[in-house]
GROMACS .gro file of C-alpha atoms in nm:
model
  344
    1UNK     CA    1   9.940   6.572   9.007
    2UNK     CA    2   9.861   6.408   9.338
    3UNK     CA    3   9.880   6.567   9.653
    4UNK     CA    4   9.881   6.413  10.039
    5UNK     CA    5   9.571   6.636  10.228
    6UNK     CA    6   9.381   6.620  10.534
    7UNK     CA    7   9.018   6.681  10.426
    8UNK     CA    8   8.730   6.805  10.643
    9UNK     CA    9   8.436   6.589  10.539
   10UNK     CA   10   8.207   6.640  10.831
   11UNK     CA   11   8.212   6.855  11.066
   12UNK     CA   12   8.282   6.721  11.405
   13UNK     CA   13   8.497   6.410  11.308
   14UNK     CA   14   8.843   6.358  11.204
   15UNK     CA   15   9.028   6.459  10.907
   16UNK     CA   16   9.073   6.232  10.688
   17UNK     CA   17   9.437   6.146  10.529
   18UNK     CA   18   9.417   6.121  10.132
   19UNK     CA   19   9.573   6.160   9.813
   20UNK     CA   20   9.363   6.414   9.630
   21UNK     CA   21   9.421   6.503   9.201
   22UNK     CA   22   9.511   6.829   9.082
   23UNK     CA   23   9.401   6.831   8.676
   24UNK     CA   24   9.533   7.101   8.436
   25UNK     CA   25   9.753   7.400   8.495
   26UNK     CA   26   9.758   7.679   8.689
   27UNK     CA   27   9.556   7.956   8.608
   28UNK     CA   28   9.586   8.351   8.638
   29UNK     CA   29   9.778   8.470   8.985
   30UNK     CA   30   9.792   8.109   9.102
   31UNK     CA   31  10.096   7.981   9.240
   32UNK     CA   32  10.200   7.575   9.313
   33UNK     CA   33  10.382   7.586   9.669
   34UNK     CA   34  10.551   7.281   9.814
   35UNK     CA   35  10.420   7.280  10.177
   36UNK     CA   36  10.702   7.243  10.417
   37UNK     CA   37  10.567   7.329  10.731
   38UNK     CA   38  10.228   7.430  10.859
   39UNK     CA   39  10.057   7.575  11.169
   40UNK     CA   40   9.751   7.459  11.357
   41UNK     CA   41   9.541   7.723  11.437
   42UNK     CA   42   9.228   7.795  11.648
   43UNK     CA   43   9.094   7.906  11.341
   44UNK     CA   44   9.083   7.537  11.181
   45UNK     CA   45   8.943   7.393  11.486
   46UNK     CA   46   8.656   7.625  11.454
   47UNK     CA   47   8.597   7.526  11.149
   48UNK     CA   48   8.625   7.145  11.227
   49UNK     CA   49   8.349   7.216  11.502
   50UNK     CA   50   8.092   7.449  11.279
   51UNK     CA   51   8.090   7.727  11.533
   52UNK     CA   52   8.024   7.991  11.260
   53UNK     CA   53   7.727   7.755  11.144
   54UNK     CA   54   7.655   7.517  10.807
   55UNK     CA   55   7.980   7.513  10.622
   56UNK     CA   56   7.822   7.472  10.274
   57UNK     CA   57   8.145   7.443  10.123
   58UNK     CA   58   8.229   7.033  10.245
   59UNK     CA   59   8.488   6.849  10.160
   60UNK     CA   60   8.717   7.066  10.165
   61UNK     CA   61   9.065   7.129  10.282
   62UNK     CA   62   9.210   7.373  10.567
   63UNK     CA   63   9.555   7.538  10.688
   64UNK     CA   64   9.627   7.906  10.672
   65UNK     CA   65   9.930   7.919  10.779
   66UNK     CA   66  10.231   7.803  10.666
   67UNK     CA   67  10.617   7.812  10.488
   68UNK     CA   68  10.688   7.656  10.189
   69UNK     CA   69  10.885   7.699   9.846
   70UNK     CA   70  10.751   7.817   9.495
   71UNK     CA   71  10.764   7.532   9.255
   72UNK     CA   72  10.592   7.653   8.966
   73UNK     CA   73  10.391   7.962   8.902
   74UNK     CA   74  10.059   8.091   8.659
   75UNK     CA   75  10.014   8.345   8.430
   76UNK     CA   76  10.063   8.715   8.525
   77UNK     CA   77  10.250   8.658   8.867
   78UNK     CA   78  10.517   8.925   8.944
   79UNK     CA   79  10.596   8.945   9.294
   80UNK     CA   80  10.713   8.609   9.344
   81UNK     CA   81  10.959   8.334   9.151
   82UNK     CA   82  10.958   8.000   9.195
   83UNK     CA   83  11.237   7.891   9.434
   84UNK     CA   84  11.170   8.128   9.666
   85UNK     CA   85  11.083   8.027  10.025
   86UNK     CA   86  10.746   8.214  10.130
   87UNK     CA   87  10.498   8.219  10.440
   88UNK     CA   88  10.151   8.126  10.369
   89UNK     CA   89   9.905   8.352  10.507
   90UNK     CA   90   9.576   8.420  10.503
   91UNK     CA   91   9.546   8.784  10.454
   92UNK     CA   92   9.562   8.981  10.180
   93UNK     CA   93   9.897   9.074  10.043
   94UNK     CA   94  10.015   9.243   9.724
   95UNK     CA   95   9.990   9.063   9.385
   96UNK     CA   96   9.693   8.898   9.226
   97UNK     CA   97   9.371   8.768   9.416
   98UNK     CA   98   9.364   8.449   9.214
   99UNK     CA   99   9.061   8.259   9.179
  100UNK     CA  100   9.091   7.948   9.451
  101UNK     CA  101   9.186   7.631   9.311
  102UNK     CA  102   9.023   7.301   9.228
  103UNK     CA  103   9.108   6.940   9.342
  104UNK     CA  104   8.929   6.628   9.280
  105UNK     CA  105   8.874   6.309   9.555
  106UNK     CA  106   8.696   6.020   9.475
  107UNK     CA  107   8.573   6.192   9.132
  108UNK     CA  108   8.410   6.477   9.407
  109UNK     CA  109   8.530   6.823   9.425
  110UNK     CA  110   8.701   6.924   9.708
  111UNK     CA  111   8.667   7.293   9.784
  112UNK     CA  112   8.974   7.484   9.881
  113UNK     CA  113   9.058   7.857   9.985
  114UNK     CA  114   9.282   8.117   9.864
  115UNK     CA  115   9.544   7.949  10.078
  116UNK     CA  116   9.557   7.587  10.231
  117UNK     CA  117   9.842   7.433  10.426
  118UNK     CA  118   9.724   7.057  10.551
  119UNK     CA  119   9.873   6.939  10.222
  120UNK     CA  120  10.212   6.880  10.094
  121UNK     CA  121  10.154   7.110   9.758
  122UNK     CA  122   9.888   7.363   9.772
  123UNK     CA  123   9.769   7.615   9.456
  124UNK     CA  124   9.748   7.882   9.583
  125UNK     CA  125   9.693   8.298   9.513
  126UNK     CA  126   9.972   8.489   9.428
  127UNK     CA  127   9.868   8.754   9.705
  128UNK     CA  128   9.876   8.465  10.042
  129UNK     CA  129  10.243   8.433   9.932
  130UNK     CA  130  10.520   8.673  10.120
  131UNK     CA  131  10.891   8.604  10.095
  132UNK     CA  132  11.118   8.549  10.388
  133UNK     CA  133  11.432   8.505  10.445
  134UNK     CA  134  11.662   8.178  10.409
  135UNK     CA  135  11.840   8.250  10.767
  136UNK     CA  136  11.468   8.222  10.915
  137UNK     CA  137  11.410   7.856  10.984
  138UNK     CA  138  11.098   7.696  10.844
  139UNK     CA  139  10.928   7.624  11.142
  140UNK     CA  140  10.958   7.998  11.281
  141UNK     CA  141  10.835   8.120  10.921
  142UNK     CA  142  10.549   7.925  10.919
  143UNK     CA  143  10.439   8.140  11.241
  144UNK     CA  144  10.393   8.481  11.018
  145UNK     CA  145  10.107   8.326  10.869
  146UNK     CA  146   9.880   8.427  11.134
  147UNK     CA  147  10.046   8.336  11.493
  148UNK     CA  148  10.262   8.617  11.533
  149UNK     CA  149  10.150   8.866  11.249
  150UNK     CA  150   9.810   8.869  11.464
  151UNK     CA  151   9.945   8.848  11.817
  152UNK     CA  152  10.183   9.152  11.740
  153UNK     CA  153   9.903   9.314  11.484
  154UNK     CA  154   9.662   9.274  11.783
  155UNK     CA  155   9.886   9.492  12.024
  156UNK     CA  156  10.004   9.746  11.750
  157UNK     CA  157   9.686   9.833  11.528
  158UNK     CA  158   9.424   9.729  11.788
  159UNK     CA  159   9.492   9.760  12.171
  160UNK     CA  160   9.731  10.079  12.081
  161UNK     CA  161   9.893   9.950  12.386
  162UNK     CA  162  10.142  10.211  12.534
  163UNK     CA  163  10.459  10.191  12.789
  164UNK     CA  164  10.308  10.129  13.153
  165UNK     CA  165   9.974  10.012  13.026
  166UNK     CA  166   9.803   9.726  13.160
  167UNK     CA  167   9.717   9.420  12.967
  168UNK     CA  168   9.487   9.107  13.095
  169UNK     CA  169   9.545   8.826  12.802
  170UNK     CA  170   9.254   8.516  12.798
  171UNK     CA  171   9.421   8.250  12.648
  172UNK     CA  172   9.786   8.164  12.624
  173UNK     CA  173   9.789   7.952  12.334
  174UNK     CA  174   9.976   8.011  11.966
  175UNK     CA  175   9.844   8.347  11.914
  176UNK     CA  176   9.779   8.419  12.292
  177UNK     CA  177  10.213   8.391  12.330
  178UNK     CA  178  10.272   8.612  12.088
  179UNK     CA  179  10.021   8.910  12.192
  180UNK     CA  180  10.230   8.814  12.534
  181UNK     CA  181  10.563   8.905  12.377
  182UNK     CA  182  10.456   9.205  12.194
  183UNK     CA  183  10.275   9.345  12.504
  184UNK     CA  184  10.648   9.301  12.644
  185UNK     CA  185  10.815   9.462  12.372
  186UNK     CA  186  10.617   9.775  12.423
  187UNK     CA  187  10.729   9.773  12.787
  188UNK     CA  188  10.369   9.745  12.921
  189UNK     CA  189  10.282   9.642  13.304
  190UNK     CA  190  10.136   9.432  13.470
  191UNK     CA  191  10.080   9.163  13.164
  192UNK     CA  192   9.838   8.920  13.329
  193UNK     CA  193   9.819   8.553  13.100
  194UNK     CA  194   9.533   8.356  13.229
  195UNK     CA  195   9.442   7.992  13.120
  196UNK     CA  196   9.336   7.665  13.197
  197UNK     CA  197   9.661   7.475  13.181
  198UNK     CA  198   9.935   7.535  13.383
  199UNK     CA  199  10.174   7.411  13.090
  200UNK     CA  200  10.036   7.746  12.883
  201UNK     CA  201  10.134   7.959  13.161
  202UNK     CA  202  10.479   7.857  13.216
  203UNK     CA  203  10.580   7.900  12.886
  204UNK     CA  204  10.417   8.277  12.951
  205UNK     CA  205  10.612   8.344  13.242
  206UNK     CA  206  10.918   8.256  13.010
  207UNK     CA  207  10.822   8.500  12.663
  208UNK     CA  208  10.715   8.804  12.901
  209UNK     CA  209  10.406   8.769  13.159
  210UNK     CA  210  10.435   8.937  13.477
  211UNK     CA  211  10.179   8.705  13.660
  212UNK     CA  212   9.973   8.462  13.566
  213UNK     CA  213   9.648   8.296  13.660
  214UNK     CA  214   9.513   7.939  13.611
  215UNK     CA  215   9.128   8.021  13.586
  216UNK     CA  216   9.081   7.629  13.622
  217UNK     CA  217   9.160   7.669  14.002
  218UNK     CA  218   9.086   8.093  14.060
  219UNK     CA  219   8.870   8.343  13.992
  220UNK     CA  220   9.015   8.535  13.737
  221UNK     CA  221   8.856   8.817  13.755
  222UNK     CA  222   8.917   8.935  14.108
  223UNK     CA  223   9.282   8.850  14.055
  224UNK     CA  224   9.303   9.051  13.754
  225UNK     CA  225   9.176   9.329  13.966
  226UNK     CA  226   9.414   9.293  14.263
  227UNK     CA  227   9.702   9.296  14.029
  228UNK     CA  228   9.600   9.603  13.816
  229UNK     CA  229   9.484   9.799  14.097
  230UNK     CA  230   9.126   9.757  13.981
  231UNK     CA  231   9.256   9.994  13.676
  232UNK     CA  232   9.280   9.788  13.346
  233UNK     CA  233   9.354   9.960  13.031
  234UNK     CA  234   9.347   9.634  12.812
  235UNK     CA  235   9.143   9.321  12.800
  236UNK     CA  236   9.235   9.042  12.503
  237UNK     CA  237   8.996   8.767  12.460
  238UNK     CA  238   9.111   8.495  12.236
  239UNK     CA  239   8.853   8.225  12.396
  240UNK     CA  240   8.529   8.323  12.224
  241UNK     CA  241   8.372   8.270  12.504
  242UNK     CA  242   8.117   8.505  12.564
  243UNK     CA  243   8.105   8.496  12.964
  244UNK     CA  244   8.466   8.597  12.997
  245UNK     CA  245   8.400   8.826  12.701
  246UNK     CA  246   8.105   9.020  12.975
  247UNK     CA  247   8.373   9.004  13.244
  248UNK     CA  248   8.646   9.140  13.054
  249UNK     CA  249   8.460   9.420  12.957
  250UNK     CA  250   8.385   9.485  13.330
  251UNK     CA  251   8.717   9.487  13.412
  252UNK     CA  252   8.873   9.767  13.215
  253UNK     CA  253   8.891  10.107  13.304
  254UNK     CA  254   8.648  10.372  13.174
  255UNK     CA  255   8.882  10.448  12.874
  256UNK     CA  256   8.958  10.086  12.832
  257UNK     CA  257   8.961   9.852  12.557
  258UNK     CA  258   8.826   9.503  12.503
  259UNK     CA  259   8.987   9.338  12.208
  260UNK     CA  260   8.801   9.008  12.066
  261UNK     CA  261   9.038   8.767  11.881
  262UNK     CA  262   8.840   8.495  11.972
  263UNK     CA  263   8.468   8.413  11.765
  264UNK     CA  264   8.194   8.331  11.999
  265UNK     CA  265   7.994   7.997  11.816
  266UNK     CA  266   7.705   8.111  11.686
  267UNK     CA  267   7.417   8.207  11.859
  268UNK     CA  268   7.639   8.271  12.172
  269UNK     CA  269   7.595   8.638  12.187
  270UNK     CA  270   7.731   8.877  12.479
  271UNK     CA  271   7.549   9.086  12.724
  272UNK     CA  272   7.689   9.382  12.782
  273UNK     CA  273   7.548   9.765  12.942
  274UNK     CA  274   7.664   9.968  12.655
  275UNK     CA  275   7.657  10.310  12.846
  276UNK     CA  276   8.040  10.292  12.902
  277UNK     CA  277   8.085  10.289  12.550
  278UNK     CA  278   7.951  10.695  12.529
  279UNK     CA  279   8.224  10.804  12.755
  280UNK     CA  280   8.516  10.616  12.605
  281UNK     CA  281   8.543  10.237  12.696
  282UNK     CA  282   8.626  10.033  12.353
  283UNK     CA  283   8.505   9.689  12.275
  284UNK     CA  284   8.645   9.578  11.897
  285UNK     CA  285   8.738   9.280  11.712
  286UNK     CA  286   9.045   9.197  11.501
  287UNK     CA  287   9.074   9.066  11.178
  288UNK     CA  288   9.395   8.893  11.209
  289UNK     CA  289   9.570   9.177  11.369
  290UNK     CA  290   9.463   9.398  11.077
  291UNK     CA  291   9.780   9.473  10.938
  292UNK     CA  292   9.961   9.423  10.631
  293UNK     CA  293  10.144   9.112  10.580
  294UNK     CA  294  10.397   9.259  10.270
  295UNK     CA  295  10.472   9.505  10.584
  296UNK     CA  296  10.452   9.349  10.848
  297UNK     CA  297  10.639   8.992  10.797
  298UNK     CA  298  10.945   9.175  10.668
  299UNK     CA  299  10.931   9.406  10.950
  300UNK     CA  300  10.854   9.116  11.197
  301UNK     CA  301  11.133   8.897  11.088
  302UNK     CA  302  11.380   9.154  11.078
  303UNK     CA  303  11.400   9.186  11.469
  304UNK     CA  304  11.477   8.794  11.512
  305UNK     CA  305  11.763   8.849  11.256
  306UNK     CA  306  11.850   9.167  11.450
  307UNK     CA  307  11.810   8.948  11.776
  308UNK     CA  308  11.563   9.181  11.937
  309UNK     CA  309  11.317   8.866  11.990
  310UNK     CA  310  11.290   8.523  11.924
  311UNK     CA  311  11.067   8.230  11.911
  312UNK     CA  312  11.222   7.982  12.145
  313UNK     CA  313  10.961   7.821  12.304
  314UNK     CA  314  10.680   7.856  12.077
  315UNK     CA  315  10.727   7.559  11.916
  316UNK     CA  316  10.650   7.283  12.109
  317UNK     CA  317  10.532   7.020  11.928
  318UNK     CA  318  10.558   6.894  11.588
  319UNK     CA  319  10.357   6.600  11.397
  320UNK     CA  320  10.320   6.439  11.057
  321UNK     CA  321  10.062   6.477  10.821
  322UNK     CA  322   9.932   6.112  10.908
  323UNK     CA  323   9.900   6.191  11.231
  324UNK     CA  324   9.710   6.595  11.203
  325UNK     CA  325   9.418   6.435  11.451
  326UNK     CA  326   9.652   6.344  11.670
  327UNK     CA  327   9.817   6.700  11.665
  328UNK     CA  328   9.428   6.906  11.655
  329UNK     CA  329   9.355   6.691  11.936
  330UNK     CA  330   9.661   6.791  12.168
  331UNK     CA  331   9.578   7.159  12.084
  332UNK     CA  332   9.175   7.156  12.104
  333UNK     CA  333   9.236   6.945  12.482
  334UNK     CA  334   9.533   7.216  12.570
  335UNK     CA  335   9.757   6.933  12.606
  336UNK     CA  336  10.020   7.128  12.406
  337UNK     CA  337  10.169   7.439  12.592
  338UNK     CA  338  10.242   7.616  12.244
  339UNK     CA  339  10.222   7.621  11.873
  340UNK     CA  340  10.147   7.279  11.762
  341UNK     CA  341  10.317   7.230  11.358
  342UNK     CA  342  10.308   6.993  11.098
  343UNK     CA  343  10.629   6.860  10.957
  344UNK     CA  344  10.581   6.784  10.582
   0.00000   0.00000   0.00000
């Protein structure tokens, strides 16, 4: 069959736009989803710019998060039937870790992962499928992929972030907004968004920040200590950058912790005087919020259908797959306050 993908070719340049071949049928745990909606994430840009190194696995194609419908499925799948409407994720979930799929461009193979989402149909493993539910629209859905299963997962499994706690947030972006409205779920205070863009920050004043701080214009870091009463219990880095990485880690309290969601490039190491760590400061990175999607998106959704929270706002921009560079562009420059989608 032929499929419409966005294909990273070389690092550093644009996707390109092409119908790509799909040849025999789907093998053991493999499932045929037709993309409806996907999610641009951080993630994807990092891989677009190399910053974990040689990617030894060009062409290939990208997306890990996502909503779609089951259209056909292998041999040996039992958790899912086709019709239903799923997010696409990247982490594990129950049912079979299928071996990643095949396509063909040009007569070249084109690599792909478990899961990909920058193209209208995507193979993909049984256990990157989770069903939601029909009253969930599909652009919200496409958000449990990663956005909010790892900004909630993040404040849950990693920070451990109590009532009253303090919370600095570095980055405001897809995944930074949803950290943002977990921290407020949990009743935590102050929660201090800082970014570059004063877009970003608005829309964190509106989902739950208590102040916020444009580090294009201030210091953050003596800000962030004025407001917590030089006393911060939590410190969320979703930059990767390893300088506010050293600083955020400075700034928490002696039983603080310094959560990394963001990946440094490589070679880009932190400096850091480790003695803290013996006496009970934290520093730990997340793996997606390191929950359990079969848990967590059913639990997740649930308090939107129960009205306890909801993703107005998040959303702010929405492209077609002809015009994905366009879209990685306005999120890459932080042009786009929020989560930036693309509307198959």
């Amino acid at each position: 069959m032929k499929i419409k993908a966005a294909i990273l070719v070389e690092n550093n340049k644009p996707l390109i736009v092409e119908d790509i071949d799909f040849r025999g049928k789907l093998t053991y745990g493999q499932v045929l989803v037709k993309v409806n909606v996907s999610g641009i994430c951080g993630s994807q840009i990092g891989e677009i710019r190399g910053v974990k190194g040689k990617d030894k696995y060009l062409p290939h194609l990208l997306g890990h998060e996502g909503c779609g419908r089951i259209v056909d499925i292998g041999p040996g799948v039992k958790t899912l039937k086709i019709d239903d409407k799923v997010v696409l994720h990247w982490k594990k979930g129950s049912g079979i870790n299928a071996d990643p799929p095949t396509y063909h461009w040009e007569g070249k193979k084109i690599n792909a992962g478990y899961v990909t989402t920058f193209n209208d149909y995507a193979v993909v493993s049984e256990n990157r499928c989770t069903p939601i539910s029909e009253k969930i629209s599909d652009f919200n859905a496409s958000l449990f992929g990663c956005a909010i299963t790892t900004g909630f997962g993040v404040i849950e499994n990693k920070a451990q972030l109590k009532i009253g706690e303090s919370i600095a947030i570095l980055g405001a972006g897809g995944i930074g907004l949803n950290i943002i409205q977990a921290a407020r779920m949990v009743s935590a205070y102050p929660i201090i968004a800082v970014d570059l863009y004063d877009n970003r920050l608005k829309l964190a004043k509106k989902l739950g920040a208590t102040h916020i701080i444009n580090s294009s214009k201030n210091e953050f870091s003596t800000m962030v200590k004025d407001i917590s009463g030089n006393d911060l219990d939590v410190f969320i880095d979703n930059t990767g950058n390893s300088k506010i990485i050293e600083k955020g880690y400075d700034l928490i309290n002696d039983k603080g912790r310094l959560v990394l969601v963001g990946v440094p490039r490589i070679g880009d190491n932190i400096n850091i005087f480790s003695l803290p760590l013996h006496f009970g400061k934290k520093i730990t990175g997340t793996f997606g919020g390191d929950g359990n999607p079969d848990i967590d998106i059913p639990r997740y959704s649930n308090l939107i259908l129960k009205g306890i929270f909801n993703l107005e706002g998040i959303v702010t921009e929405k492209y077609g797959l002809d015009d994905i560079n366009i879209a990685i562009s306005r999120v890459s420059n932080g042009l786009a306050a929020g989560r930036v989608l693309i509307d198959f």
